[in-house]
XYZ file of C-alpha atoms in Angstrom:
349
model
C 0.000 0.000 0.000
C 1.850 3.128 -1.157
C 2.027 6.131 1.087
C 4.446 8.837 2.038
C 8.092 7.779 1.701
C 9.745 6.380 4.796
C 12.051 9.147 5.982
C 14.256 6.674 7.818
C 14.907 4.826 4.566
C 15.327 7.783 2.271
C 17.230 10.184 4.504
C 20.763 10.343 3.051
C 23.327 9.437 5.700
C 25.228 12.583 6.740
C 27.475 11.209 9.492
C 30.354 8.857 8.705
C 29.622 9.010 4.984
C 31.992 9.055 2.034
C 31.571 9.410 -1.704
C 32.473 6.334 -3.745
C 32.705 5.491 -7.431
C 33.932 2.860 -9.868
C 37.526 3.124 -8.617
C 36.673 1.695 -5.180
C 37.728 -1.919 -4.670
C 35.603 -4.442 -2.778
C 38.310 -4.848 -0.120
C 38.465 -1.113 0.474
C 34.670 -0.883 0.530
C 34.427 -3.628 3.155
C 37.034 -1.889 5.314
C 35.046 1.341 5.215
C 31.728 -0.396 5.868
C 33.223 -2.276 8.794
C 33.905 1.066 10.480
C 30.278 2.140 9.968
C 31.030 4.412 7.013
C 28.178 4.790 4.537
C 29.194 4.900 0.885
C 27.308 7.368 -1.327
C 27.682 5.954 -4.812
C 28.586 8.232 -7.712
C 29.773 5.677 -10.257
C 27.826 3.504 -12.682
C 24.901 1.455 -11.488
C 26.172 -1.926 -12.800
C 29.484 -1.389 -10.988
C 27.624 -0.698 -7.747
C 25.795 -4.003 -8.080
C 29.024 -5.892 -8.751
C 30.660 -4.195 -5.786
C 27.811 -5.200 -3.477
C 28.103 -8.825 -4.590
C 31.876 -8.783 -4.161
C 31.652 -7.342 -0.649
C 29.080 -9.961 0.293
C 31.426 -12.739 -0.844
C 34.210 -11.317 1.311
C 32.218 -11.505 4.544
C 33.191 -14.792 6.231
C 30.265 -17.236 6.550
C 29.167 -18.573 9.947
C 30.247 -22.055 11.041
C 27.861 -24.852 10.037
C 25.006 -25.919 12.290
C 25.404 -22.966 14.659
C 22.030 -21.219 14.661
C 22.922 -18.311 17.023
C 25.980 -17.510 14.901
C 23.872 -17.871 11.750
C 21.370 -15.248 12.921
C 24.163 -12.947 14.110
C 25.876 -13.312 10.737
C 22.697 -12.448 8.859
C 22.186 -9.343 10.981
C 25.784 -8.186 10.565
C 25.762 -8.928 6.845
C 22.548 -6.956 6.334
C 23.904 -4.056 8.387
C 27.152 -3.871 6.407
C 25.632 -4.309 2.961
C 23.001 -1.657 3.688
C 25.762 0.957 3.909
C 26.114 1.212 0.129
C 23.710 3.959 -0.956
C 22.592 5.055 -4.404
C 21.005 8.463 -5.074
C 17.373 8.916 -6.005
C 16.117 12.080 -7.627
C 12.538 13.272 -7.291
C 10.142 10.870 -8.953
C 12.322 7.864 -8.090
C 14.893 8.386 -10.841
C 18.412 7.038 -10.276
C 20.868 9.625 -11.677
C 23.583 7.065 -12.422
C 24.998 5.742 -15.694
C 23.105 2.651 -16.973
C 20.643 2.716 -14.091
C 17.332 0.866 -14.556
C 13.943 2.514 -14.487
C 12.756 1.981 -10.913
C 9.916 4.497 -10.886
C 6.988 2.095 -10.983
C 8.459 -0.324 -8.444
C 9.415 2.401 -5.959
C 6.148 4.275 -6.336
C 4.200 1.104 -5.530
C 6.166 0.591 -2.325
C 6.982 4.078 -1.062
C 4.551 6.454 -2.692
C 5.705 9.726 -4.262
C 9.202 11.067 -3.767
C 9.342 14.826 -4.249
C 12.947 15.630 -3.366
C 16.371 14.046 -3.870
C 17.251 11.262 -1.467
C 19.426 8.194 -1.111
C 18.514 4.555 -0.569
C 20.613 1.489 0.289
C 21.245 -0.426 -2.913
C 20.463 -3.657 -1.062
C 17.000 -2.327 -0.187
C 16.427 -1.081 -3.722
C 17.276 -4.493 -5.155
C 14.695 -5.980 -2.795
C 12.084 -3.552 -4.086
C 12.903 -4.428 -7.701
C 12.882 -8.140 -6.955
C 9.516 -7.844 -5.238
C 8.118 -5.972 -8.243
C 9.193 -8.829 -10.502
C 7.662 -11.428 -8.149
C 4.449 -9.428 -8.184
C 4.435 -9.153 -11.982
C 5.201 -12.813 -12.702
C 3.535 -14.432 -9.709
C 4.285 -17.791 -8.096
C 2.824 -20.921 -9.657
C 0.664 -22.861 -7.190
C -0.155 -26.297 -8.640
C -2.883 -26.883 -6.036
C -4.739 -23.927 -7.558
C -3.707 -24.396 -11.158
C -2.959 -20.675 -11.064
C -0.492 -18.079 -9.822
C -0.347 -16.088 -6.618
C 1.122 -12.594 -6.910
C 2.956 -11.497 -3.732
C 3.270 -7.810 -2.895
C 6.343 -6.165 -1.424
C 6.779 -7.121 2.212
C 4.438 -10.151 1.943
C 6.001 -13.600 2.053
C 5.741 -15.466 -1.260
C 4.342 -19.050 -1.171
C 7.441 -20.568 -2.714
C 7.303 -23.687 -0.509
C 4.572 -25.841 -1.980
C 4.539 -28.590 0.646
C 2.457 -26.654 3.174
C 0.025 -25.570 0.466
C -0.361 -29.157 -0.714
C -1.059 -30.328 2.846
C -4.023 -27.929 3.082
C -5.148 -28.904 -0.413
C -5.274 -32.609 0.484
C -6.466 -32.847 4.109
C -10.081 -34.056 4.579
C -12.398 -31.112 5.120
C -14.595 -31.226 8.239
C -17.204 -29.182 6.366
C -17.574 -26.742 3.506
C -19.797 -24.021 4.967
C -17.219 -21.675 6.496
C -13.503 -21.479 7.233
C -11.182 -18.938 8.857
C -7.666 -18.454 7.472
C -5.580 -16.802 10.200
C -2.561 -14.765 9.088
C -3.431 -15.122 5.422
C -0.431 -13.313 3.878
C -0.860 -13.545 0.116
C -4.208 -15.276 0.588
C -2.917 -18.556 -0.840
C -4.508 -20.846 1.768
C -7.793 -18.939 1.640
C -7.716 -19.447 -2.122
C -7.015 -23.170 -1.726
C -9.974 -23.551 0.638
C -12.263 -21.660 -1.740
C -10.939 -23.724 -4.643
C -11.843 -26.874 -2.693
C -15.440 -25.722 -2.412
C -15.651 -23.973 0.972
C -18.637 -21.683 0.550
C -17.263 -18.780 2.606
C -13.712 -18.087 3.742
C -12.845 -15.270 6.137
C -9.140 -14.443 6.096
C -7.311 -12.156 8.514
C -3.927 -10.480 8.759
C -2.508 -7.661 10.869
C -0.381 -6.325 7.987
C -2.081 -3.756 5.717
C 0.152 -4.871 2.843
C -0.913 -8.487 3.323
C -4.593 -7.558 3.459
C -4.294 -5.643 0.182
C -2.287 -8.487 -1.369
C -4.806 -11.152 -0.354
C -7.762 -9.099 -1.586
C -6.042 -8.653 -4.956
C -5.142 -12.333 -5.340
C -8.552 -13.641 -4.325
C -10.256 -11.266 -6.735
C -7.907 -12.234 -9.562
C -8.703 -15.903 -8.948
C -12.438 -15.279 -9.025
C -13.067 -15.873 -5.314
C -13.975 -12.327 -4.263
C -17.637 -13.240 -3.843
C -16.898 -16.108 -1.442
C -14.034 -14.625 0.553
C -13.532 -11.725 2.932
C -10.181 -10.357 4.098
C -10.151 -8.472 7.384
C -7.425 -6.528 9.195
C -7.250 -8.349 12.525
C -4.814 -9.738 15.044
C -5.537 -13.452 14.707
C -9.273 -14.275 14.732
C -12.350 -12.561 13.326
C -15.589 -12.599 15.276
C -17.684 -15.728 15.457
C -16.973 -19.422 15.108
C -16.195 -21.685 12.189
C -16.057 -25.462 11.648
C -12.553 -25.018 10.244
C -9.822 -22.594 11.288
C -6.456 -22.746 9.543
C -3.165 -21.113 10.432
C 0.352 -21.315 9.069
C 2.150 -19.262 11.746
C 5.817 -18.281 11.566
C 7.813 -21.426 12.161
C 10.695 -20.132 14.289
C 10.621 -18.447 17.697
C 12.618 -15.241 17.445
C 12.568 -11.535 16.818
C 11.879 -10.428 13.229
C 14.210 -7.775 11.844
C 12.483 -7.034 8.520
C 8.873 -7.117 7.261
C 9.514 -10.457 5.541
C 11.010 -11.824 8.759
C 7.561 -11.518 10.328
C 6.463 -14.488 8.240
C 9.385 -16.561 9.565
C 9.963 -15.464 13.172
C 7.351 -15.479 15.929
C 8.554 -13.686 19.115
C 7.849 -15.932 22.078
C 5.737 -18.162 19.795
C 3.022 -15.541 20.280
C 0.994 -16.288 17.148
C 1.343 -20.048 17.519
C 0.170 -20.017 21.128
C -2.510 -17.422 20.436
C -3.951 -19.603 17.690
C -4.062 -22.607 19.999
C -5.387 -20.749 23.038
C -8.349 -19.265 21.164
C -9.945 -22.603 20.332
C -13.431 -21.255 21.269
C -13.515 -19.858 17.737
C -14.162 -23.466 16.667
C -17.664 -24.855 16.457
C -18.175 -27.896 18.745
C -17.385 -30.430 16.022
C -14.892 -28.263 14.170
C -11.193 -28.685 13.464
C -8.217 -26.376 13.831
C -5.531 -26.997 11.215
C -2.075 -25.993 12.369
C 0.492 -26.014 9.576
C 3.938 -26.051 11.165
C 7.477 -27.072 10.351
C 9.590 -28.850 12.937
C 12.686 -26.849 11.946
C 12.565 -25.103 15.334
C 12.925 -28.505 17.005
C 16.000 -29.383 14.963
C 17.537 -26.007 15.824
C 16.878 -26.464 19.537
C 14.417 -23.565 19.697
C 11.364 -25.606 20.701
C 10.726 -29.220 21.656
C 7.952 -31.499 20.456
C 6.954 -31.944 24.106
C 6.428 -28.180 24.442
C 4.225 -28.082 21.358
C 2.109 -31.010 22.560
C 1.812 -29.400 26.002
C 0.539 -26.155 24.454
C -2.019 -28.110 22.416
C -3.248 -29.931 25.512
C -3.305 -26.763 27.625
C -5.582 -25.154 25.022
C -8.097 -27.970 25.498
C -7.341 -29.470 22.100
C -6.504 -32.986 21.036
C -4.740 -34.286 17.942
C -7.139 -36.126 15.625
C -4.742 -36.483 12.723
C -1.434 -35.374 11.272
C -0.033 -35.460 7.750
C 3.576 -34.719 6.857
C 5.598 -33.491 3.917
C 9.346 -33.275 3.412
C 10.728 -29.951 2.183
C 11.762 -29.668 -1.444
C 13.151 -26.148 -1.423
C 16.682 -25.430 -2.611
C 18.320 -24.802 0.760
C 17.163 -28.141 2.148
C 19.072 -29.838 -0.650
C 22.225 -27.681 -0.462
C 25.038 -29.189 1.645
C 26.757 -25.775 1.675
C 23.875 -24.138 3.535
C 24.993 -23.233 7.093
C 21.896 -24.944 8.522
C 21.879 -27.860 6.099
C 21.687 -30.593 8.752
C 18.559 -29.108 10.315
C 16.961 -28.220 6.983
C 17.567 -31.696 5.564
C 15.828 -33.278 8.574
C 12.907 -30.834 8.549
C 9.332 -32.072 8.180
C 6.272 -29.885 7.676
C 3.083 -31.150 9.305
C -0.596 -30.337 9.183
C -1.909 -31.002 12.682
C -5.661 -31.602 12.754
C -6.914 -30.537 16.187
C -10.319 -30.627 17.792
C -11.832 -29.872 21.181
């Protein structure tokens, strides 16, 4: 949802800043960044991109299978790489040689820009990548169609959890709640399966707008409703579905909010509010066990939370991950990712 530009993002850094151009080497850039110096780029745009990639390769990776070091590395890497800034003129025009046209992508995310500014190149690349995701969409075989993610809304690139919802036996087809809908993909799957009315919720305005757009594009606008809400809408349903963030932890970016759940707040909130189920209804919890393999949560804790909410397990189906990182031995968390299983827990009161 475009609005006024984020001043924190667009304010050019004035302290500990230095001009940089095509003559700057990656080693020299990393040395400057490591001291907290922001680089205001004045060279060509393609060279800036190559420099960012080269600096990233020079940052030592974390040791394998060390989750705390992995998260610390990601935070440090993001902090360093975000110190390379490119200028933006009014109207979102990059005044650099061979720069791409970013006007449409930036306007969709930030709204109008009426004065010169500067933006981290890393952030700008994220905006451009998100615009391409939104244009092309993500193929969802369970729908026979594409879902188009918006900037800041997690794309449904992992099909296993979608397939679990597409294949589980429905307890009824009158009404379902989709909690934390994101792009609206699970709401769309439920509507595609014949659920007469689906009410989806999300506390992110971008996600609400994204879900509304996707459901309308798929022809489900008349049978679905997307509401801004923290977890549940009013009323009860025979089916409530949630795919909460899979890892306990503090999110650092908007996309992180789809991955990290501080204190397992959403997971426990979903379980604790079982009264939103009708007496014979089912709650479907779609959850990876990656947190268990990383030592962030135990299976016993999860089962205790389910029991404490007055719920019982009536069924569980599993799917192994097929995404690239689970199959990459060079990934720092390869051992945990390779052992990961995603489950759909069918719960009832």
